[in-house]
mmCIF file of C-alpha atoms in Angstrom:
data_model
loop_
_atom_site.group_PDB
_atom_site.id
_atom_site.type_symbol
_atom_site.label_atom_id
_atom_site.label_comp_id
_atom_site.label_asym_id
_atom_site.label_seq_id
_atom_site.Cartn_x
_atom_site.Cartn_y
_atom_site.Cartn_z
ATOM 1 C CA MET A 1 -68.064 131.808 -182.424
ATOM 2 C CA ASN A 2 -71.424 131.547 -180.646
ATOM 3 C CA LYS A 3 -73.608 134.435 -179.544
ATOM 4 C CA GLU A 4 -72.712 134.195 -175.839
ATOM 5 C CA ILE A 5 -68.984 134.579 -176.548
ATOM 6 C CA LEU A 6 -69.655 137.547 -178.845
ATOM 7 C CA ASN A 7 -71.711 139.240 -176.151
ATOM 8 C CA LEU A 8 -68.967 138.615 -173.614
ATOM 9 C CA LEU A 9 -66.354 140.134 -175.925
ATOM 10 C CA LYS A 10 -68.529 143.186 -176.542
ATOM 11 C CA LYS A 11 -68.989 143.715 -172.811
ATOM 12 C CA GLY A 12 -65.251 143.349 -172.272
ATOM 13 C CA LEU A 13 -64.470 145.916 -174.977
ATOM 14 C CA LEU A 14 -67.064 148.337 -173.607
ATOM 15 C CA PHE A 15 -65.640 147.965 -170.131
ATOM 16 C CA ALA A 16 -62.091 148.545 -171.415
ATOM 17 C CA ALA A 17 -63.239 151.589 -173.407
ATOM 18 C CA PHE A 18 -64.520 153.088 -170.164
ATOM 19 C CA ALA A 19 -61.974 151.736 -167.653
ATOM 20 C CA ILE A 20 -58.732 152.677 -169.456
ATOM 21 C CA PRO A 21 -59.541 156.397 -169.912
ATOM 22 C CA ALA A 22 -60.987 156.469 -166.381
ATOM 23 C CA TYR A 23 -57.770 154.983 -165.008
ATOM 24 C CA PHE A 24 -55.659 157.634 -166.775
ATOM 25 C CA VAL A 25 -57.902 160.447 -165.514
ATOM 26 C CA LEU A 26 -57.756 159.044 -161.988
ATOM 27 C CA LEU A 27 -53.961 158.855 -162.247
ATOM 28 C CA LEU A 28 -53.732 162.520 -163.245
ATOM 29 C CA ILE A 29 -56.073 163.646 -160.471
ATOM 30 C CA THR A 30 -54.246 161.569 -157.854
ATOM 31 C CA ALA A 31 -50.781 162.657 -159.017
ATOM 32 C CA ASN A 32 -51.628 166.354 -158.982
ATOM 33 C CA TRP A 33 -54.062 166.846 -156.123
ATOM 34 C CA ALA A 34 -54.343 163.814 -153.840
ATOM 35 C CA PRO A 35 -52.578 163.738 -150.427
ATOM 36 C CA ASP A 36 -49.369 161.700 -150.265
ATOM 37 C CA PRO A 37 -50.946 158.659 -148.510
ATOM 38 C CA PHE A 38 -52.939 158.064 -151.716
ATOM 39 C CA LYS A 39 -49.804 158.134 -153.904
ATOM 40 C CA ARG A 40 -48.086 154.952 -152.812
ATOM 41 C CA ASN A 41 -47.885 153.677 -156.394
ATOM 42 C CA ILE A 42 -47.290 157.091 -157.990
ATOM 43 C CA ASN A 43 -44.073 159.039 -157.609
ATOM 44 C CA PHE A 44 -44.672 162.053 -159.837
ATOM 45 C CA ARG A 45 -43.057 164.993 -158.052
ATOM 46 C CA MET A 46 -41.689 167.997 -159.882
ATOM 47 C CA GLY A 47 -38.978 169.599 -157.807
ATOM 48 C CA SER A 48 -38.569 166.401 -155.845
ATOM 49 C CA TYR A 49 -36.037 165.674 -153.120
ATOM 50 C CA GLY A 50 -32.565 166.528 -154.377
ATOM 51 C CA HIS A 51 -33.415 169.562 -156.553
ATOM 52 C CA MET A 52 -33.485 167.458 -159.724
ATOM 53 C CA HIS A 53 -35.707 169.932 -161.555
ATOM 54 C CA SER A 54 -33.250 172.784 -160.953
ATOM 55 C CA ARG A 55 -30.296 170.635 -162.006
ATOM 56 C CA LEU A 56 -31.908 169.514 -165.256
ATOM 57 C CA LYS A 57 -33.128 172.993 -166.111
ATOM 58 C CA GLU A 58 -29.608 174.326 -165.617
ATOM 59 C CA VAL A 59 -27.830 171.563 -167.536
ATOM 60 C CA ARG A 60 -29.854 172.369 -170.657
ATOM 61 C CA GLU A 61 -28.319 175.858 -170.575
ATOM 62 C CA SER A 62 -24.855 174.833 -169.407
ATOM 63 C CA GLY A 63 -22.796 174.518 -172.557
ATOM 64 C CA GLN A 64 -19.405 172.811 -172.587
ATOM 65 C CA VAL A 65 -17.685 171.842 -169.328
ATOM 66 C CA GLU A 66 -14.260 170.530 -168.447
ATOM 67 C CA LEU A 67 -15.351 168.336 -165.552
ATOM 68 C CA LEU A 68 -18.608 166.361 -165.242
ATOM 69 C CA PHE A 69 -19.778 164.413 -162.182
ATOM 70 C CA LEU A 70 -22.111 161.413 -162.540
ATOM 71 C CA GLY A 71 -23.784 159.173 -159.984
ATOM 72 C CA SER A 72 -26.300 158.975 -157.170
ATOM 73 C CA SER A 73 -26.918 161.253 -154.180
ATOM 74 C CA HIS A 74 -23.319 160.477 -153.182
ATOM 75 C CA THR A 75 -22.507 162.634 -156.210
ATOM 76 C CA TYR A 76 -24.795 165.652 -155.965
ATOM 77 C CA ARG A 77 -24.210 165.782 -152.202
ATOM 78 C CA GLY A 78 -20.537 164.817 -152.400
ATOM 79 C CA PHE A 79 -18.883 167.044 -155.008
ATOM 80 C CA ASP A 80 -19.167 170.749 -154.210
ATOM 81 C CA THR A 81 -19.027 172.511 -157.570
ATOM 82 C CA ARG A 82 -17.776 175.731 -155.946
ATOM 83 C CA LEU A 83 -14.558 174.069 -154.799
ATOM 84 C CA PHE A 84 -13.729 172.789 -158.280
ATOM 85 C CA GLU A 85 -14.665 176.046 -159.986
ATOM 86 C CA ALA A 86 -12.321 177.822 -157.574
ATOM 87 C CA GLU A 87 -9.542 175.890 -159.325
ATOM 88 C CA GLY A 88 -10.557 177.459 -162.630
ATOM 89 C CA TRP A 89 -12.462 174.445 -164.005
ATOM 90 C CA ARG A 90 -15.902 174.726 -165.558
ATOM 91 C CA VAL A 91 -17.917 171.896 -164.013
ATOM 92 C CA PHE A 92 -21.358 170.349 -163.751
ATOM 93 C CA ASN A 93 -22.763 167.876 -161.246
ATOM 94 C CA LEU A 94 -25.340 165.621 -162.926
ATOM 95 C CA GLY A 95 -26.009 163.322 -159.981
ATOM 96 C CA SER A 96 -29.534 162.352 -158.903
ATOM 97 C CA SER A 97 -31.192 160.467 -156.077
ATOM 98 C CA SER A 98 -30.542 156.710 -156.307
ATOM 99 C CA GLN A 99 -29.236 157.164 -159.846
ATOM 100 C CA SER A 100 -28.435 153.739 -161.206
ATOM 101 C CA HIS A 101 -26.462 153.164 -164.378
ATOM 102 C CA LEU A 102 -29.645 152.833 -166.431
ATOM 103 C CA GLN A 103 -30.543 156.425 -165.531
ATOM 104 C CA THR A 104 -26.958 157.621 -165.995
ATOM 105 C CA GLN A 105 -27.278 156.267 -169.507
ATOM 106 C CA VAL A 106 -30.383 158.347 -170.250
ATOM 107 C CA LEU A 107 -28.737 161.515 -168.950
ATOM 108 C CA LEU A 108 -25.626 160.879 -171.043
ATOM 109 C CA GLN A 109 -27.715 160.247 -174.146
ATOM 110 C CA ARG A 110 -29.427 163.590 -173.635
ATOM 111 C CA TYR A 111 -26.638 165.844 -172.435
ATOM 112 C CA LEU A 112 -23.203 164.405 -173.203
ATOM 113 C CA GLN A 113 -23.032 165.977 -176.654
ATOM 114 C CA SER A 114 -23.732 169.490 -175.354
ATOM 115 C CA LEU A 115 -21.560 169.187 -172.220
ATOM 116 C CA ARG A 116 -18.545 167.646 -174.028
ATOM 117 C CA PRO A 117 -16.528 167.118 -170.808
ATOM 118 C CA LYS A 118 -12.795 166.551 -170.863
ATOM 119 C CA LEU A 119 -12.921 164.504 -167.678
ATOM 120 C CA VAL A 120 -15.813 162.593 -166.095
ATOM 121 C CA ILE A 121 -15.800 161.700 -162.401
ATOM 122 C CA TYR A 122 -18.116 158.689 -162.288
ATOM 123 C CA GLU A 123 -19.038 157.910 -158.662
ATOM 124 C CA VAL A 124 -19.520 154.151 -158.349
ATOM 125 C CA TYR A 125 -21.143 153.514 -154.986
ATOM 126 C CA PRO A 126 -21.754 149.726 -154.997
ATOM 127 C CA GLY A 127 -25.425 150.164 -154.105
ATOM 128 C CA THR A 128 -26.092 151.711 -157.518
ATOM 129 C CA PHE A 129 -25.320 148.326 -159.091
ATOM 130 C CA ALA A 130 -27.882 146.557 -156.896
ATOM 131 C CA THR A 131 -30.896 148.853 -157.233
ATOM 132 C CA ASP A 132 -33.833 148.282 -159.591
ATOM 133 C CA GLY A 133 -33.654 151.921 -160.685
ATOM 134 C CA VAL A 134 -37.321 152.667 -159.967
ATOM 135 C CA GLU A 135 -36.764 155.671 -157.675
ATOM 136 C CA SER A 136 -34.333 157.342 -160.055
ATOM 137 C CA SER A 137 -36.525 156.608 -163.085
ATOM 138 C CA THR A 138 -39.528 158.323 -161.502
ATOM 139 C CA ASP A 139 -37.314 161.263 -160.478
ATOM 140 C CA ILE A 140 -36.150 161.782 -164.061
ATOM 141 C CA LEU A 141 -39.625 161.259 -165.538
ATOM 142 C CA SER A 142 -41.033 163.872 -163.156
ATOM 143 C CA ASN A 143 -38.416 166.512 -163.905
ATOM 144 C CA ASP A 144 -37.217 166.026 -167.477
ATOM 145 C CA VAL A 145 -38.732 165.507 -170.915
ATOM 146 C CA VAL A 146 -40.350 162.221 -171.840
ATOM 147 C CA ASP A 147 -38.494 161.340 -175.033
ATOM 148 C CA ARG A 148 -37.412 158.109 -176.730
ATOM 149 C CA TYR A 149 -34.673 157.646 -174.144
ATOM 150 C CA ALA A 150 -37.254 157.889 -171.361
ATOM 151 C CA TRP A 151 -39.404 155.225 -173.011
ATOM 152 C CA THR A 152 -36.393 152.902 -173.221
ATOM 153 C CA MET A 153 -35.673 153.560 -169.533
ATOM 154 C CA VAL A 154 -39.289 152.732 -168.616
ATOM 155 C CA LEU A 155 -39.067 149.425 -170.476
ATOM 156 C CA LYS A 156 -35.858 148.570 -168.609
ATOM 157 C CA THR A 157 -37.309 149.477 -165.194
ATOM 158 C CA PRO A 158 -40.798 147.991 -165.421
ATOM 159 C CA GLY A 159 -43.246 148.300 -162.579
ATOM 160 C CA LEU A 160 -46.550 149.890 -161.619
ATOM 161 C CA LYS A 161 -44.911 152.878 -159.937
ATOM 162 C CA VAL A 162 -42.859 153.729 -163.031
ATOM 163 C CA PHE A 163 -45.883 153.433 -165.364
ATOM 164 C CA ASN A 164 -48.087 155.426 -163.014
ATOM 165 C CA THR A 165 -45.452 158.176 -162.950
ATOM 166 C CA LEU A 166 -45.057 158.128 -166.731
ATOM 167 C CA VAL A 167 -48.681 159.147 -167.372
ATOM 168 C CA PRO A 168 -48.683 162.421 -165.376
ATOM 169 C CA ALA A 169 -45.139 163.097 -166.636
ATOM 170 C CA LEU A 170 -46.437 162.954 -170.210
ATOM 171 C CA TRP A 171 -49.341 165.209 -169.279
ATOM 172 C CA SER A 172 -47.071 167.769 -167.654
ATOM 173 C CA ASP A 173 -44.951 167.798 -170.832
ATOM 174 C CA TRP A 174 -47.967 168.353 -173.065
ATOM 175 C CA THR A 175 -49.414 171.103 -170.874
ATOM 176 C CA GLY A 176 -46.082 172.868 -170.343
ATOM 177 C CA GLN A 177 -46.135 172.461 -166.539
ATOM 178 C CA LYS A 178 -42.528 171.268 -166.390
ATOM 179 C CA SER A 179 -41.178 174.156 -168.433
ATOM 180 C CA THR A 180 -42.937 176.789 -166.317
ATOM 181 C CA TYR A 181 -42.309 175.238 -162.899
ATOM 182 C CA ILE A 182 -39.900 177.196 -160.688
ATOM 183 C CA GLU A 183 -38.186 175.329 -157.863
ATOM 184 C CA GLU A 184 -37.089 177.131 -154.709
ATOM 185 C CA ALA A 185 -33.330 177.118 -154.152
ATOM 186 C CA VAL A 186 -33.733 176.538 -150.401
ATOM 187 C CA LYS A 187 -35.960 173.696 -149.239
ATOM 188 C CA GLY A 188 -35.698 172.683 -145.613
ATOM 189 C CA PRO A 189 -32.051 171.993 -144.770
ATOM 190 C CA ASP A 190 -31.057 171.796 -148.457
ATOM 191 C CA THR A 191 -29.725 174.615 -150.636
ATOM 192 C CA TYR A 192 -29.224 174.233 -154.365
ATOM 193 C CA VAL A 193 -25.822 175.487 -155.460
ATOM 194 C CA PRO A 194 -25.344 176.424 -159.145
ATOM 195 C CA ARG A 195 -23.906 173.710 -161.372
ATOM 196 C CA GLY A 196 -25.760 170.888 -159.641
ATOM 197 C CA TYR A 197 -24.525 170.574 -156.035
ATOM 198 C CA VAL A 198 -26.856 170.438 -153.016
ATOM 199 C CA GLU A 199 -25.499 171.663 -149.682
ATOM 200 C CA MET A 200 -27.177 170.501 -146.498
ATOM 201 C CA GLU A 201 -27.128 172.441 -143.255
ATOM 202 C CA LEU A 202 -24.341 171.066 -141.099
ATOM 203 C CA GLN A 203 -25.543 167.975 -139.267
ATOM 204 C CA HIS A 204 -23.702 165.132 -137.592
ATOM 205 C CA TYR A 205 -24.391 161.434 -137.843
ATOM 206 C CA LYS A 206 -25.457 159.784 -134.607
ATOM 207 C CA THR A 207 -23.744 156.477 -135.141
ATOM 208 C CA VAL A 208 -25.481 153.238 -134.289
ATOM 209 C CA ARG A 209 -23.172 150.410 -133.315
ATOM 210 C CA ASP A 210 -23.632 147.683 -135.899
ATOM 211 C CA THR A 211 -21.138 144.879 -136.471
ATOM 212 C CA SER A 212 -23.315 142.699 -138.702
ATOM 213 C CA SER A 213 -21.516 141.238 -141.700
ATOM 214 C CA ARG A 214 -22.757 142.353 -145.121
ATOM 215 C CA GLU A 215 -21.877 141.899 -148.760
ATOM 216 C CA TRP A 216 -22.234 144.120 -151.803
ATOM 217 C CA THR A 217 -24.395 142.677 -154.576
ATOM 218 C CA TRP A 218 -24.940 143.735 -158.176
ATOM 219 C CA ARG A 219 -27.377 143.146 -161.017
ATOM 220 C CA SER A 220 -26.260 142.048 -164.467
ATOM 221 C CA LYS A 221 -28.399 144.704 -166.197
ATOM 222 C CA GLN A 222 -26.700 147.443 -164.172
ATOM 223 C CA LEU A 223 -23.242 146.085 -165.021
ATOM 224 C CA ARG A 224 -24.195 146.053 -168.717
ATOM 225 C CA ALA A 225 -25.491 149.633 -168.565
ATOM 226 C CA PHE A 226 -22.317 150.696 -166.739
ATOM 227 C CA ALA A 227 -20.091 149.165 -169.433
ATOM 228 C CA GLN A 228 -22.195 150.823 -172.146
ATOM 229 C CA ASN A 229 -21.880 154.179 -170.389
ATOM 230 C CA LEU A 230 -18.106 153.889 -170.292
ATOM 231 C CA GLU A 231 -18.067 153.054 -173.988
ATOM 232 C CA MET A 232 -20.256 156.085 -174.721
ATOM 233 C CA LEU A 233 -17.875 158.339 -172.794
ATOM 234 C CA LYS A 234 -14.882 156.843 -174.574
ATOM 235 C CA ASP A 235 -16.507 157.464 -177.957
ATOM 236 C CA ALA A 236 -17.096 161.089 -176.908
ATOM 237 C CA GLY A 237 -13.369 161.503 -176.192
ATOM 238 C CA ALA A 238 -13.781 161.988 -172.431
ATOM 239 C CA GLU A 239 -11.314 160.723 -169.843
ATOM 240 C CA VAL A 240 -13.069 158.791 -167.063
ATOM 241 C CA LEU A 241 -12.102 158.498 -163.420
ATOM 242 C CA LEU A 242 -14.083 155.973 -161.352
ATOM 243 C CA VAL A 243 -14.443 157.048 -157.736
ATOM 244 C CA MET A 244 -16.087 155.553 -154.669
ATOM 245 C CA ALA A 245 -16.865 158.408 -152.310
ATOM 246 C CA PRO A 246 -16.374 157.886 -148.566
ATOM 247 C CA ILE A 247 -19.148 156.443 -146.423
ATOM 248 C CA PRO A 248 -18.973 156.213 -142.601
ATOM 249 C CA PRO A 249 -16.037 153.941 -141.668
ATOM 250 C CA GLY A 250 -18.133 152.057 -139.117
ATOM 251 C CA HIS A 251 -20.594 151.200 -141.874
ATOM 252 C CA TYR A 252 -17.962 150.541 -144.537
ATOM 253 C CA ARG A 253 -16.089 147.993 -142.395
ATOM 254 C CA ASN A 254 -19.150 145.735 -142.222
ATOM 255 C CA TYR A 255 -18.873 144.854 -145.927
ATOM 256 C CA LYS A 256 -16.693 141.809 -146.411
ATOM 257 C CA ASN A 257 -16.382 141.697 -150.214
ATOM 258 C CA THR A 258 -15.263 145.243 -150.970
ATOM 259 C CA ALA A 259 -12.013 143.907 -152.464
ATOM 260 C CA VAL A 260 -14.069 141.999 -155.027
ATOM 261 C CA PHE A 261 -15.939 145.168 -155.968
ATOM 262 C CA ASP A 262 -12.680 147.144 -156.141
ATOM 263 C CA SER A 263 -11.221 144.547 -158.499
ATOM 264 C CA LEU A 264 -14.340 144.708 -160.680
ATOM 265 C CA MET A 265 -14.033 148.492 -160.986
ATOM 266 C CA GLN A 266 -10.291 148.345 -161.663
ATOM 267 C CA ASN A 267 -11.040 146.100 -164.630
ATOM 268 C CA HIS A 268 -13.073 148.965 -166.117
ATOM 269 C CA GLY A 269 -10.506 151.734 -165.803
ATOM 270 C CA ARG A 270 -8.687 154.023 -163.392
ATOM 271 C CA TYR A 271 -10.419 153.689 -160.033
ATOM 272 C CA TYR A 272 -9.980 155.205 -156.568
ATOM 273 C CA ASN A 273 -11.784 154.018 -153.450
ATOM 274 C CA PHE A 274 -11.499 157.001 -151.119
ATOM 275 C CA ASN A 275 -12.666 154.921 -148.168
ATOM 276 C CA ASP A 276 -9.164 153.422 -148.244
ATOM 277 C CA LEU A 277 -7.380 156.678 -149.071
ATOM 278 C CA MET A 278 -8.777 158.901 -146.294
ATOM 279 C CA LEU A 279 -9.422 158.621 -142.591
ATOM 280 C CA LEU A 280 -12.744 160.271 -141.770
ATOM 281 C CA ASN A 281 -14.861 160.165 -138.635
ATOM 282 C CA ASP A 282 -18.406 158.790 -138.584
ATOM 283 C CA SER A 283 -19.950 161.563 -136.504
ATOM 284 C CA LEU A 284 -17.684 164.468 -137.520
ATOM 285 C CA HIS A 285 -17.738 164.088 -141.309
ATOM 286 C CA PHE A 286 -21.133 162.487 -142.104
ATOM 287 C CA TYR A 287 -24.779 163.355 -141.565
ATOM 288 C CA ASP A 288 -26.220 159.856 -142.044
ATOM 289 C CA ALA A 289 -25.116 156.295 -142.838
ATOM 290 C CA HIS A 290 -24.373 157.201 -146.463
ATOM 291 C CA HIS A 291 -23.620 160.880 -146.955
ATOM 292 C CA LEU A 292 -20.851 163.298 -146.107
ATOM 293 C CA ASN A 293 -21.763 166.505 -144.334
ATOM 294 C CA GLN A 294 -20.199 169.779 -145.512
ATOM 295 C CA LEU A 295 -17.061 169.211 -143.425
ATOM 296 C CA GLY A 296 -16.651 165.782 -144.981
ATOM 297 C CA VAL A 297 -17.379 167.071 -148.489
ATOM 298 C CA GLU A 298 -14.676 169.699 -148.192
ATOM 299 C CA ALA A 299 -12.134 167.210 -146.847
ATOM 300 C CA PHE A 300 -12.951 164.677 -149.573
ATOM 301 C CA ASN A 301 -12.943 167.259 -152.365
ATOM 302 C CA ARG A 302 -9.559 168.635 -151.256
ATOM 303 C CA GLU A 303 -8.038 165.170 -151.646
ATOM 304 C CA LEU A 304 -9.678 164.668 -155.025
ATOM 305 C CA ILE A 305 -8.476 168.063 -156.255
ATOM 306 C CA LYS A 306 -4.922 167.135 -155.240
ATOM 307 C CA LEU A 307 -5.241 164.003 -157.329
ATOM 308 C CA LEU A 308 -6.576 165.926 -160.335
ATOM 309 C CA LYS A 309 -3.841 168.544 -160.133
ATOM 310 C CA ALA A 310 -1.215 165.793 -160.019
ATOM 311 C CA GLU A 311 -2.513 164.598 -163.429
ATOM 312 C CA PRO A 312 -2.835 167.918 -165.328
ATOM 313 C CA GLU A 313 -3.263 166.230 -168.710
ATOM 314 C CA TRP A 314 -6.799 165.194 -167.660
ATOM 315 C CA LEU A 315 -8.071 168.770 -167.737
ATOM 316 C CA LYS A 316 -5.887 170.378 -170.418
#
C-alpha cells in the first residue's frame, strides 16, 4: 500500500472520528430542541399523537386481563374500554397509531406474559398489512424502552427516520427522561381513558364523494409477522377473535377485493368483518375517512359485546 493511499485512509478515519459523534450530537439537539420543520427525518416524540406514552406506562402496571385489544388507531379509537369493563371484564387496549403486525409483535413480546389475556380482539384493518411500519416503529421507540425487541423491530423497518429516532430514544432511556415524563390526559380534542382508549370530542365526517375503484394490498413481511403473532397468542393459551372495525360505507364500497381479504383472514381463525354486519352512516358515525366517532364507537361496541356474550366460554 503506497503512501498516498495510507494518507487518504488516515484522513477518512479522522473525518469519521469527528463526523459520527457530531452527527449523533446534532441528532439529539434537533430531536429535543429544534422546531418541527427541521425534524422531517426524525420522529422522536414522547407523548405523541394517540397517547402512546400513557398507554405504555399503564400497561406495565396493568397485571392480568381477561380481554386484550390489539391493532392500529382503529383499535385505540374504536374499542371503548369503559363499555367492556361495564360488563365486568378486566380489559386493556394496546392499540397504537399505524400499528402494523411487526409492532404488534414487539408489544406482545414485552407484555403478553404479564397481561395473560383469555381473549384477544385483534383488529385487522387491511391497511396494516400494507404499511412499512415506520410511523408505528418511531412511536414505540419514542415512548417505550429500547430493548432487544426494539432492535429487532428497527432491523425489520429500516430507514433513516427510524434510525434517527432510535438515537434520541436511546438517550432518553439512559437519562431517565421517558420514565419521568408525564403526559396530559387531555390534548386538544383527545382524552385518554384508563386502560388504553382515546375518546375524541364528537365530530362528524364531511363526506367527499369518491367512486374511484381501489384494491387492498399487503406485504409478505406483514403477513409473516401476523401469522407469528397468532402462534404466539396460541402458545400463551389465549383465544383470538379477528375483527375488522367499521370504516365509512362510502369509502368501504370503493374496495373491490374485500372478499379476497376476508377469505385470507378466515383462513387464520374466527373472523368478523363488521362493515358487513352493521349499517352505519358516513357522517353520523365517523369523524374522518377511517375512524368512528363516539356515536359510532358505542354502536359498534354494543354489537361486539352481544357477540362476546353469545360465546361465554371465551371469557370464562
